[in-house]
Coordinates of C-alpha atoms and ligand atoms in Angstrom, one line a residue:
X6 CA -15.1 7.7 -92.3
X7 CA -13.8 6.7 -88.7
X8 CA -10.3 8.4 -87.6
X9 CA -8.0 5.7 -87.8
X10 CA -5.7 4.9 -84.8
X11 CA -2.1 3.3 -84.9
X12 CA -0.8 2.4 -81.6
X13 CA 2.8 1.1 -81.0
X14 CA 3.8 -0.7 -77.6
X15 CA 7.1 -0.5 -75.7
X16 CA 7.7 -1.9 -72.1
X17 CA 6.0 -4.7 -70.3
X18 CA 3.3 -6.3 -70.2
X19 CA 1.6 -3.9 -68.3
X20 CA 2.0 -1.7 -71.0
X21 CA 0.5 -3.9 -73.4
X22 CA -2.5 -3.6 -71.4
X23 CA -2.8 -0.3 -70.9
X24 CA -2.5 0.1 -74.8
X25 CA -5.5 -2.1 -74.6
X26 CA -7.2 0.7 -72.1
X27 CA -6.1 3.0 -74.4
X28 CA -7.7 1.9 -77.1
X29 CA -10.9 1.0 -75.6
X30 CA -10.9 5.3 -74.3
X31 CA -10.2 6.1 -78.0
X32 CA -12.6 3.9 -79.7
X33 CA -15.8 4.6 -77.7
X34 CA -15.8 8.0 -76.6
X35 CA -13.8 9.3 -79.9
X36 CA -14.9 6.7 -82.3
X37 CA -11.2 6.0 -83.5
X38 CA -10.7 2.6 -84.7
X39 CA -7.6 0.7 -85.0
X40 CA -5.4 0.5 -88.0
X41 CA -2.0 -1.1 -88.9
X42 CA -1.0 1.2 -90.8
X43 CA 0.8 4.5 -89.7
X44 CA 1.1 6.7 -92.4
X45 CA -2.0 6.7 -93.2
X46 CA -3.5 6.9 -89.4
X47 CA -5.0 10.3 -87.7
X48 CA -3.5 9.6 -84.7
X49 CA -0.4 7.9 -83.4
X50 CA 0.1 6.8 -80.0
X51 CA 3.2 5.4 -79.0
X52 CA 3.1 3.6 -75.2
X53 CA 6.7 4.4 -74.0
X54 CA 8.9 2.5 -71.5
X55 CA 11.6 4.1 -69.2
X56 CA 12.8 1.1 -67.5
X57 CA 16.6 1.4 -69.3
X58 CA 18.4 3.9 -71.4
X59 CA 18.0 2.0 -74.7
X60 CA 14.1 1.3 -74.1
X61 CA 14.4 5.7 -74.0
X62 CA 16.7 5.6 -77.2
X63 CA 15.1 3.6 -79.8
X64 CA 11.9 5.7 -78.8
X65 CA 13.7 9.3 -80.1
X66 CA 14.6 7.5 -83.3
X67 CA 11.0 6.4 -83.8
X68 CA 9.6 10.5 -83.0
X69 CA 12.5 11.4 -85.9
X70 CA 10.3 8.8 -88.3
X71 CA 6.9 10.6 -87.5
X72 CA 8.2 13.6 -88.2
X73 CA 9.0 12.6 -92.0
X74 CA 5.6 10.8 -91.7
X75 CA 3.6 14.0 -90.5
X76 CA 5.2 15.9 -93.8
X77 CA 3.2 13.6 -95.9
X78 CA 0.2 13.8 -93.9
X79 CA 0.2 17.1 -92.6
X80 CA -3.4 15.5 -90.3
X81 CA -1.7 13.5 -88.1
X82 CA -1.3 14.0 -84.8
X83 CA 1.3 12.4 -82.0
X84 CA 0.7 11.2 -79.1
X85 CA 3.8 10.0 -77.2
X86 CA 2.6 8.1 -73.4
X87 CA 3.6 5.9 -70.9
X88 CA 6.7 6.0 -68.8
X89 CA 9.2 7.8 -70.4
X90 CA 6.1 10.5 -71.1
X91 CA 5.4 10.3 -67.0
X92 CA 9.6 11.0 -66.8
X93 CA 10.3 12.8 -69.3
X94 CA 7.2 15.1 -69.2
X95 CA 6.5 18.4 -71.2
X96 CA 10.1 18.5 -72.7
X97 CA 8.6 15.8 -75.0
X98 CA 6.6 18.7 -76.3
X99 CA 10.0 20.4 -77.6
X100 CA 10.2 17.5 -80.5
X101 CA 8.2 19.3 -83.2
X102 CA 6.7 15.2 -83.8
X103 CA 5.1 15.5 -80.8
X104 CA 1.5 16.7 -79.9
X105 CA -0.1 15.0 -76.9
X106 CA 1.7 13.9 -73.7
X107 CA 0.0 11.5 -71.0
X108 CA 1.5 9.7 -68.4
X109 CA -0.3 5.7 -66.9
X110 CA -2.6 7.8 -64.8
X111 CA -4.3 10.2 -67.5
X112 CA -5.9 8.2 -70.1
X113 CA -9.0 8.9 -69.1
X114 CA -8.2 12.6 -70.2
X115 CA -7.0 11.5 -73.9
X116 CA -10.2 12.8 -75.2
X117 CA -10.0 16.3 -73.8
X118 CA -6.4 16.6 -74.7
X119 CA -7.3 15.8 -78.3
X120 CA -9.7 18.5 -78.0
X121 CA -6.7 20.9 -77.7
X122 CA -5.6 23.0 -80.0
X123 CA -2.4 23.0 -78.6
X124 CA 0.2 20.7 -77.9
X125 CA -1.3 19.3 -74.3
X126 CA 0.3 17.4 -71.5
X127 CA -1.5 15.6 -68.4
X128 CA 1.5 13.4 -66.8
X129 CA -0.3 14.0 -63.2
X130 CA 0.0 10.6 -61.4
X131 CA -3.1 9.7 -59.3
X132 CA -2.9 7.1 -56.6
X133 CA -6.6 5.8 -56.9
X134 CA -6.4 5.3 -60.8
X135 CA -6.9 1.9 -61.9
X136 CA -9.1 2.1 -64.7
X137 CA -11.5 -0.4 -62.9
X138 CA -14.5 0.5 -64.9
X139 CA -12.8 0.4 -68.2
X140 CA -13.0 -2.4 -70.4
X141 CA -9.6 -2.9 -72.1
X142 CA -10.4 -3.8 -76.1
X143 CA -8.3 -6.4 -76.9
X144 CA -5.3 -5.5 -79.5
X145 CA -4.9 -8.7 -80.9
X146 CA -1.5 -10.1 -79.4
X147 CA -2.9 -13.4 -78.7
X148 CA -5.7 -15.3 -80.0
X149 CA -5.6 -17.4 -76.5
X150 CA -4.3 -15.3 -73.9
X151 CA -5.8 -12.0 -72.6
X152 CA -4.4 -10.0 -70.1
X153 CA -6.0 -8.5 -66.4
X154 CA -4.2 -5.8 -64.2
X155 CA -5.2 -6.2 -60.8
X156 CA -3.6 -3.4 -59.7
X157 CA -1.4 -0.1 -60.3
X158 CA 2.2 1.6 -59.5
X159 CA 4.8 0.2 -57.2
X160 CA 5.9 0.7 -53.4
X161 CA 9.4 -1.3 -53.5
X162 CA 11.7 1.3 -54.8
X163 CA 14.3 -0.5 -55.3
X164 CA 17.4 1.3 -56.0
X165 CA 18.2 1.2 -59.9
X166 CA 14.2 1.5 -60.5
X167 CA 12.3 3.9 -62.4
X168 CA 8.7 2.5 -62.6
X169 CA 7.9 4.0 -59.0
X170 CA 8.2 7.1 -60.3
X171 CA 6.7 6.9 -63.8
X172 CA 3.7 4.8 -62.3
X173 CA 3.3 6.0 -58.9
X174 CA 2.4 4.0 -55.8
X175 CA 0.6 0.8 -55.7
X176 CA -2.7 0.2 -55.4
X177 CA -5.6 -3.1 -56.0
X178 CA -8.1 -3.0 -58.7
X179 CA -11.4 -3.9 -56.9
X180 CA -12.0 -7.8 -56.7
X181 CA -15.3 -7.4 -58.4
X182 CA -14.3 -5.3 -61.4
X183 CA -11.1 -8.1 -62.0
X184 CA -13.9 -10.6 -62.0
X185 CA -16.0 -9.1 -64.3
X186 CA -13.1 -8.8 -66.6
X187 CA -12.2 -12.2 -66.5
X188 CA -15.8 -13.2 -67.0
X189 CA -15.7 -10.8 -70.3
X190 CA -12.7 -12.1 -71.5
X191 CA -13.9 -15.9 -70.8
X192 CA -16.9 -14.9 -73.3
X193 CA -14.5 -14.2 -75.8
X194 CA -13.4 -17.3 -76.2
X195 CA -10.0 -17.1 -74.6
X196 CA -8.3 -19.7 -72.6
X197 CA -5.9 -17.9 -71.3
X198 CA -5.5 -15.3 -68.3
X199 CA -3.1 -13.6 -67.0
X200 CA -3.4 -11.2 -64.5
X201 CA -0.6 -8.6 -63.9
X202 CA 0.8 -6.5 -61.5
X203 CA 4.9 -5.2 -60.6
X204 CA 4.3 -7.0 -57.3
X205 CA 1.2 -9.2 -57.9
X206 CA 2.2 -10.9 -54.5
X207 CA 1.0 -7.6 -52.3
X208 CA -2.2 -7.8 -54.3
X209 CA -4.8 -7.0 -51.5
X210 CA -8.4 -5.3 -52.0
X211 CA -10.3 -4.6 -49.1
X212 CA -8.6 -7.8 -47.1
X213 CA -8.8 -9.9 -50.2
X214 CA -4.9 -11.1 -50.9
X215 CA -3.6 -12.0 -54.1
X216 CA -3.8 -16.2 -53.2
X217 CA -7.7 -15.9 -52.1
X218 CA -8.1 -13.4 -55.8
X219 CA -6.2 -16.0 -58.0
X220 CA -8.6 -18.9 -56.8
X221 CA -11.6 -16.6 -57.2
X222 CA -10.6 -16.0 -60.8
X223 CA -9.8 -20.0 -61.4
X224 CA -13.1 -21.1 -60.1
X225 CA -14.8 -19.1 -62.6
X226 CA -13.9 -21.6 -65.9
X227 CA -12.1 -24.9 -64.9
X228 CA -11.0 -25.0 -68.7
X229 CA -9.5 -21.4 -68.9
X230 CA -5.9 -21.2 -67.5
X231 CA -4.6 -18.5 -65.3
X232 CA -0.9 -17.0 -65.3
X233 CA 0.5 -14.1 -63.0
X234 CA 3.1 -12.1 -63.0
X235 CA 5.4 -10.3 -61.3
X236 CA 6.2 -11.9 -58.0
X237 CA 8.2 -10.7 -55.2
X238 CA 10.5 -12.5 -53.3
X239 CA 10.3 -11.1 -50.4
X240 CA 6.2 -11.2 -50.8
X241 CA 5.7 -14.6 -52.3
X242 CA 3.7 -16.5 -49.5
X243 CA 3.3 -20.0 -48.5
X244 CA -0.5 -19.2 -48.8
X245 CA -0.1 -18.4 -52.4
X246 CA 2.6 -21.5 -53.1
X247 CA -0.1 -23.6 -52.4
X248 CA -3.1 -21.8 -53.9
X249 CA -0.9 -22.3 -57.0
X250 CA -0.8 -25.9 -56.4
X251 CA -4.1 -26.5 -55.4
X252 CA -6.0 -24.8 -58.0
X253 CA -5.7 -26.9 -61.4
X254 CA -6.0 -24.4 -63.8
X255 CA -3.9 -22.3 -62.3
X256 CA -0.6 -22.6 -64.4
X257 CA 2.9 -23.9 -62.2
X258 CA 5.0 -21.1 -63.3
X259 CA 6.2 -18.7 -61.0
X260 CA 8.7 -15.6 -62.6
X261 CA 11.0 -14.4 -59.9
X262 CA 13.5 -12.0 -59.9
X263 CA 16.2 -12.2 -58.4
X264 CA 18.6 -9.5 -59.6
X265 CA 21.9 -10.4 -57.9
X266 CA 23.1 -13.5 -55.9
X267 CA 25.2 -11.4 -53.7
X268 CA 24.0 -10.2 -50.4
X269 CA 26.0 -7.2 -50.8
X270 CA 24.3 -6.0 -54.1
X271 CA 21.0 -7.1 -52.9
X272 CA 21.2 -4.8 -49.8
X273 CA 22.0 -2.1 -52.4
X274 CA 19.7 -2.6 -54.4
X275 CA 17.2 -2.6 -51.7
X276 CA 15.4 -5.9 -52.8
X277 CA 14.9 -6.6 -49.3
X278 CA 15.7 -10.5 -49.3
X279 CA 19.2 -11.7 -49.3
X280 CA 20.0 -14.8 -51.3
X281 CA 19.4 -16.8 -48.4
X282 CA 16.3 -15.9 -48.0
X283 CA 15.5 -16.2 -52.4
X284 CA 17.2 -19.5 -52.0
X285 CA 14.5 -21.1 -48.9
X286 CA 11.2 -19.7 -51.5
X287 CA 13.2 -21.5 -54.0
X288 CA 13.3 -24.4 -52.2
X289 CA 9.8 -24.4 -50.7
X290 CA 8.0 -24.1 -54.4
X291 CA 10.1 -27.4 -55.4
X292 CA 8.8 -28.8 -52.4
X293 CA 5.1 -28.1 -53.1
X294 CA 5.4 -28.1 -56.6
X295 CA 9.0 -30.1 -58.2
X296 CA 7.2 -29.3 -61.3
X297 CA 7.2 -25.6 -61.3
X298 CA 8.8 -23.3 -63.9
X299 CA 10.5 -20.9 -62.8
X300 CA 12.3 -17.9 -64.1
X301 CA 14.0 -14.5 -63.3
X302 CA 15.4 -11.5 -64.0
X303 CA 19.2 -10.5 -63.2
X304 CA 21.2 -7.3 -63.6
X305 CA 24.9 -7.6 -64.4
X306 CA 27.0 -4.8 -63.5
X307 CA 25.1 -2.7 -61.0
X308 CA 27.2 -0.1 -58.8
X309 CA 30.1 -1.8 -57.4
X310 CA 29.6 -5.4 -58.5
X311 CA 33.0 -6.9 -57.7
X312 CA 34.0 -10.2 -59.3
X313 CA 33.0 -11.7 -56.4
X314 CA 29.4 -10.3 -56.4
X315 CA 29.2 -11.3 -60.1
X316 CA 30.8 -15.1 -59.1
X317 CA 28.0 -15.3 -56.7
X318 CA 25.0 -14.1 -59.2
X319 CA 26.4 -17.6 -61.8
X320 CA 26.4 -19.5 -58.6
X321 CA 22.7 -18.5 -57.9
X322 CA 22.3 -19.8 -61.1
X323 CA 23.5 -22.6 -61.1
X324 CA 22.1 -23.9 -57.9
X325 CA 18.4 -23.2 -58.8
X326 CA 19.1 -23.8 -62.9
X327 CA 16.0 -21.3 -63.9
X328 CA 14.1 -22.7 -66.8
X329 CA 14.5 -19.4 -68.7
X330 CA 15.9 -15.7 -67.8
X331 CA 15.8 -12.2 -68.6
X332 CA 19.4 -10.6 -68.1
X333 CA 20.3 -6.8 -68.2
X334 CA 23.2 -4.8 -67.8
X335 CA 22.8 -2.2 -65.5
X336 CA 21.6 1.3 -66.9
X337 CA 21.8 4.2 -64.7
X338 CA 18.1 6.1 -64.0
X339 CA 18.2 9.4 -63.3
X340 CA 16.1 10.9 -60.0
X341 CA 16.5 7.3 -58.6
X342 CA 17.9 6.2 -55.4
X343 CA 21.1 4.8 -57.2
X344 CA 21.5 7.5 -59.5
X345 CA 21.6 9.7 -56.5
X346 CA 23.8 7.5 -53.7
X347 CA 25.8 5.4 -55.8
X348 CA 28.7 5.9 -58.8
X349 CA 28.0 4.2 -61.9
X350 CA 31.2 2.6 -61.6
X351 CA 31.0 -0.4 -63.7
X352 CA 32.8 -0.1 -67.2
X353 CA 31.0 -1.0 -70.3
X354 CA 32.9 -3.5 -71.2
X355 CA 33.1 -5.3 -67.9
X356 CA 28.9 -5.1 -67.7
X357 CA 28.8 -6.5 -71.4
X358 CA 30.8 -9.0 -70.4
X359 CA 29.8 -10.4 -67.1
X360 CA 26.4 -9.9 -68.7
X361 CA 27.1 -12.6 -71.9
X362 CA 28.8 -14.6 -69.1
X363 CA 25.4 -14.5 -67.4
X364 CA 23.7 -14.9 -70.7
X365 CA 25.8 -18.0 -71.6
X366 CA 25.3 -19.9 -68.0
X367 CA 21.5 -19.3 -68.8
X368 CA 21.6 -21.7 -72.0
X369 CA 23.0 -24.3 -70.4
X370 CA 20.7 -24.0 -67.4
X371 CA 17.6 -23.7 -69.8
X372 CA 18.7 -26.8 -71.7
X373 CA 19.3 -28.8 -68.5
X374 CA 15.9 -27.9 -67.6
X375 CA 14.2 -28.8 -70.6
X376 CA 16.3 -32.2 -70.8
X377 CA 14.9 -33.1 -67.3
X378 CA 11.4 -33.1 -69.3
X379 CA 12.4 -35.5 -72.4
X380 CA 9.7 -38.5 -72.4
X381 CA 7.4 -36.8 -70.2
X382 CA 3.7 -35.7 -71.3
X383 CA 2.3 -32.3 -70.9
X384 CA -1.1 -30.9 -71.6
X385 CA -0.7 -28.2 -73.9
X386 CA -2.6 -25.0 -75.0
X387 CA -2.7 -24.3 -78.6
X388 CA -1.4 -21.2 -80.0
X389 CA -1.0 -21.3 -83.0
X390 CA 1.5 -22.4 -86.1
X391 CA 4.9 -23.0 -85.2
X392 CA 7.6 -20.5 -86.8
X393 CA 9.7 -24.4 -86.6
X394 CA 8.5 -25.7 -90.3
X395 CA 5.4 -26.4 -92.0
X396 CA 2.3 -28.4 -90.3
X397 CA 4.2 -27.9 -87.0
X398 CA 1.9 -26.1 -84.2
X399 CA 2.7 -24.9 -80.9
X400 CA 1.8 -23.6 -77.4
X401 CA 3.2 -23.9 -73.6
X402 CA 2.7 -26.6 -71.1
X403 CA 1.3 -25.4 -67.4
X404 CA 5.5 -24.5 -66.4
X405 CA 5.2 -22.1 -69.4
X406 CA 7.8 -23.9 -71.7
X407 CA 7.1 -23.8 -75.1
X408 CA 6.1 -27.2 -77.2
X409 CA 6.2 -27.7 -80.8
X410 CA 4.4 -30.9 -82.4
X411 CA 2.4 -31.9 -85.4
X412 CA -0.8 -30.4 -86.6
X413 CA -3.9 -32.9 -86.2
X414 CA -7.5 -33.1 -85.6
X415 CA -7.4 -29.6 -83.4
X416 CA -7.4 -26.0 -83.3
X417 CA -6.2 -22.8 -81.8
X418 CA -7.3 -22.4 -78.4
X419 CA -7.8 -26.2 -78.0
X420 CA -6.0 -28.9 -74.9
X421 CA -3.5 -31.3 -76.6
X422 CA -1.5 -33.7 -75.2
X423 CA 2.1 -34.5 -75.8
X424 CA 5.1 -36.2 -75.3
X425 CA 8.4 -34.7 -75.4
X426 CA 11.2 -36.4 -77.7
X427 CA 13.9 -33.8 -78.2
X428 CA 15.2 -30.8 -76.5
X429 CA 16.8 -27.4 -77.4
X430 CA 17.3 -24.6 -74.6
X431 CA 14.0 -22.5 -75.8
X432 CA 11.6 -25.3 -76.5
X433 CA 10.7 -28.9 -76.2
X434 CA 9.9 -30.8 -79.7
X435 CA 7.1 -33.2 -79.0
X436 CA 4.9 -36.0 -80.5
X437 CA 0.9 -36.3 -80.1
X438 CA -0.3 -38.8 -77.6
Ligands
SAH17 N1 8.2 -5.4 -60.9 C1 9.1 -6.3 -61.5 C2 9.9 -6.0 -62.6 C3 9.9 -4.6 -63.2 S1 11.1 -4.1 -64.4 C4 10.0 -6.8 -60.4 O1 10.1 -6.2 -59.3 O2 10.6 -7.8 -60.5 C5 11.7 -5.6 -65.1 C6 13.1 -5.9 -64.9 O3 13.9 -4.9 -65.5 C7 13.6 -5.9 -63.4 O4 13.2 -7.1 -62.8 C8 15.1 -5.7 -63.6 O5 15.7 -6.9 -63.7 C9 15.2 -4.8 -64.8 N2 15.6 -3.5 -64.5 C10 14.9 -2.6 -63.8 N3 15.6 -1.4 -63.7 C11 16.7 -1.6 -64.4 C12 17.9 -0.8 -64.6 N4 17.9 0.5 -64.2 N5 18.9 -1.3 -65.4 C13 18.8 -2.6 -65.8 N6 17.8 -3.4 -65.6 C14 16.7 -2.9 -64.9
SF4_18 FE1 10.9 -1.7 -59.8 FE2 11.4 -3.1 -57.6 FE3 8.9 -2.1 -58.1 FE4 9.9 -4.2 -59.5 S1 9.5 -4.2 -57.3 S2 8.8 -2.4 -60.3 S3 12.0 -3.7 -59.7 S4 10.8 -0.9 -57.7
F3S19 FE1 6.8 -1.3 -67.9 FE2 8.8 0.0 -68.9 FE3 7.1 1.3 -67.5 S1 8.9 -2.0 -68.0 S2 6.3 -0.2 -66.0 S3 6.7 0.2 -69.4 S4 9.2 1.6 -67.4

């Protein structure tokens, strides 16, 4: 009988991944293989995130399940990994669920610390680790989309930021081993990749940049698409603006946080840009591209937000109307450079609430958006059936919006096109053509 492994993901994409990496450790050097089930698993693995306080939370509660769990299966082991094991470290250990703690750079030592006896931590960071030689196994998220990291860690550290300290500094995945990848994954059937990095814009391997890498991986299969993320913008060159444009498979969507429209926050935050400067790359994708989606992440209520920093954030907004938005309120990290210079000053209820006002401005912006696109025709990827009603599929166009229409003479994985008929602010309802 194989040991069964259940593994549960938290965090970003990036995490997903490294599940992936994970798994592929687990499965051929320990011959685990994956199950759905967790009571009935030998081994639990649960990928953390640290990136707020609630991400930290809901992962406690979970530990408090396992240990119920572990009482009627007194074989089960618990490994807890990721970021808030990199932060949090061996005081996981005093949580009588937990067995095994690994930080993002110790995978490669899972099988040695399931050797252990004892409860066994490796959190060590290591700044060459990019698990370049390791083929992730796929966990199943997507029948059309597979994922790539091209690279490791962070060097920003922006203020309220925890992930250059849970993931260490940045550093590039070797062009070749990305290209292999992609080539696997390509075999597989999928039609979809995305490569990922925190700042895929500073992506550079030997004095290949991230715009020569992304038009490398597109040359490979004209009919698989590619997708990135994160950008910078203080990174995001003219060179890569037009690599995006120029290469036809690769997709016209660019995710762009901005964080704060105010110069003052942004200087706190250390983002390096000001809105200015946001507003001009703004500006210069439209140019290249007026048919680019674009979308962000803001943080309501950081340290000393006024009403006037907050006015300016929903004016940001509104001049560049994102096509979609993920919005935060601040949550204080500790051992960053916020936690340590700056009060946590903002009440609750003020950061709720500037936060649904933020929240609010989006879903008009994201229906504006999506209006701008009724009557037009989009080649679309396939996904798979639409949660929207019966004999209803779905998938995104290139700007990464997401199309329902009718089932017909095609499958998953498979080019459609459409035509857009109706609106709402999350997706576009559309007709075959
Ligand atoms: N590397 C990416 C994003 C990493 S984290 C980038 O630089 O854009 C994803 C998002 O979480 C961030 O863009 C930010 O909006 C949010 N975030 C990060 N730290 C936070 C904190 N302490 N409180 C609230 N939101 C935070
Ligand atoms: Fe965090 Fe900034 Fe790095 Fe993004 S760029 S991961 S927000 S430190
Ligand atoms: Fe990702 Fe959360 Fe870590 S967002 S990098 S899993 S802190």
């Amino acid at each position: 009988m194989p040991k069964k492994l259940f593994i549960e993901t938290y965090g970003c994409q990036m995490n997903v991944n490294d599940s992936e990496v994970i798994l592929s450790i687990l499965s051929d050097q320990c011959g685990y293989v994956l199950s759905d089930d967790p009571l009935t698993a030998d081994l639990i693995v649960i990928n953390t995130c640290a990136i707020r306080e609630g991400a930290e939370t809901r992962i406690w509660g979970r530990l408090d399940q396992f240990t119920v769990y572990k009482r009627s299966n007194p074989n089960l082991r618990v490994a807890i990994v990721g970021c808030m094991a990199e932060r949090i470290k061996d005081k996981l250990l005093e949580h009588k669920a937990v067995d095994i703690v690994a930080g993002p750079d110790a995978y490669r030592t899972f099988p040695a610390l399931l050797e252990s006896l004892e409860p066994a931590v490796n959190v060590k960071l290591d700044k060459s680790e990019t698990y370049h030689d390791i083929l992730p196994k796929r966990i199943g998220w997507s029948k059309t989309s597979s994922y790539i990291s091209i690279m490791r860690g962070c060097n920003n550290v922006c203020s309220y930021c925890v992930v250059p300290y849970t993931r260490g500094p940045e550093r590039s995945r070797s062009v070749e081993t990305i290209l292999a990848e992609a080539r696997n994954i390509i075999s597989q059937g999928y039609k979809e990749i995305i490569l990922l990095g925190q700042n895929v814009d500073s992506y550079n391997y030997e004095g290949t940049n991230f715009a020569s890498l992304i038009r490398l991986v597109a040359a490979l299969d004209r009919s698989v698409r590619i997708r990135f993320s994160t950008s910078h913008p203080k990174d995001i060159s003219d060179e890569l603006i037009y690599a995006i444009a120029e290469e036809p498979n690769v997709c016209r969507q660019i995710h762009l946080p901005v964080q704060s429209g105010s110069d003052i926050m942004l200087e706190k935050m250390r983002r390096r840009y000001n809105r200015e400067w946001y507003l001009e790359r703004v500006r210069k994708i439209r140019e290249v591209m007026p048919d680019c989606g674009i979308s962000t992440d803001i943080i309501a209520g950081f340290c000393g937000e006024t009403e006037d920093d907050h006015k300016a954030t929903l004016s940001l907004m509104k001049e560049v109307c994102f096509d979609f938005a993920f919005m935060f309120a601040y949550s204080e990290r500790p051992g960053t450079l916020a936690a340590r210079n700056y009060p946590d000053d903002i009440s609750i209820e003020t950061k709720t609430a500037r936060l649904n006002e933020i929240i609010a401005l989006q879903g008009h912006c994201s229906l504006q958006s999506n209006g701008k696109d009724l009557g037009k025709r989009f080649e679309v990827l396939v996904e798979g059936p639409s949660k929207k009603g019966e004999n209803q599929m779905c998938g995104r166009n290139s700007a990464g919006k997401m199309c329902v229409f009718p089932a017909g003479d095609f499958g998953v994985g498979d080019y459609v096109n459409v035509r857009v008929e109706s609106v709402t602010s999350a997706t576009l309802i559309c007709t075959l053509v």
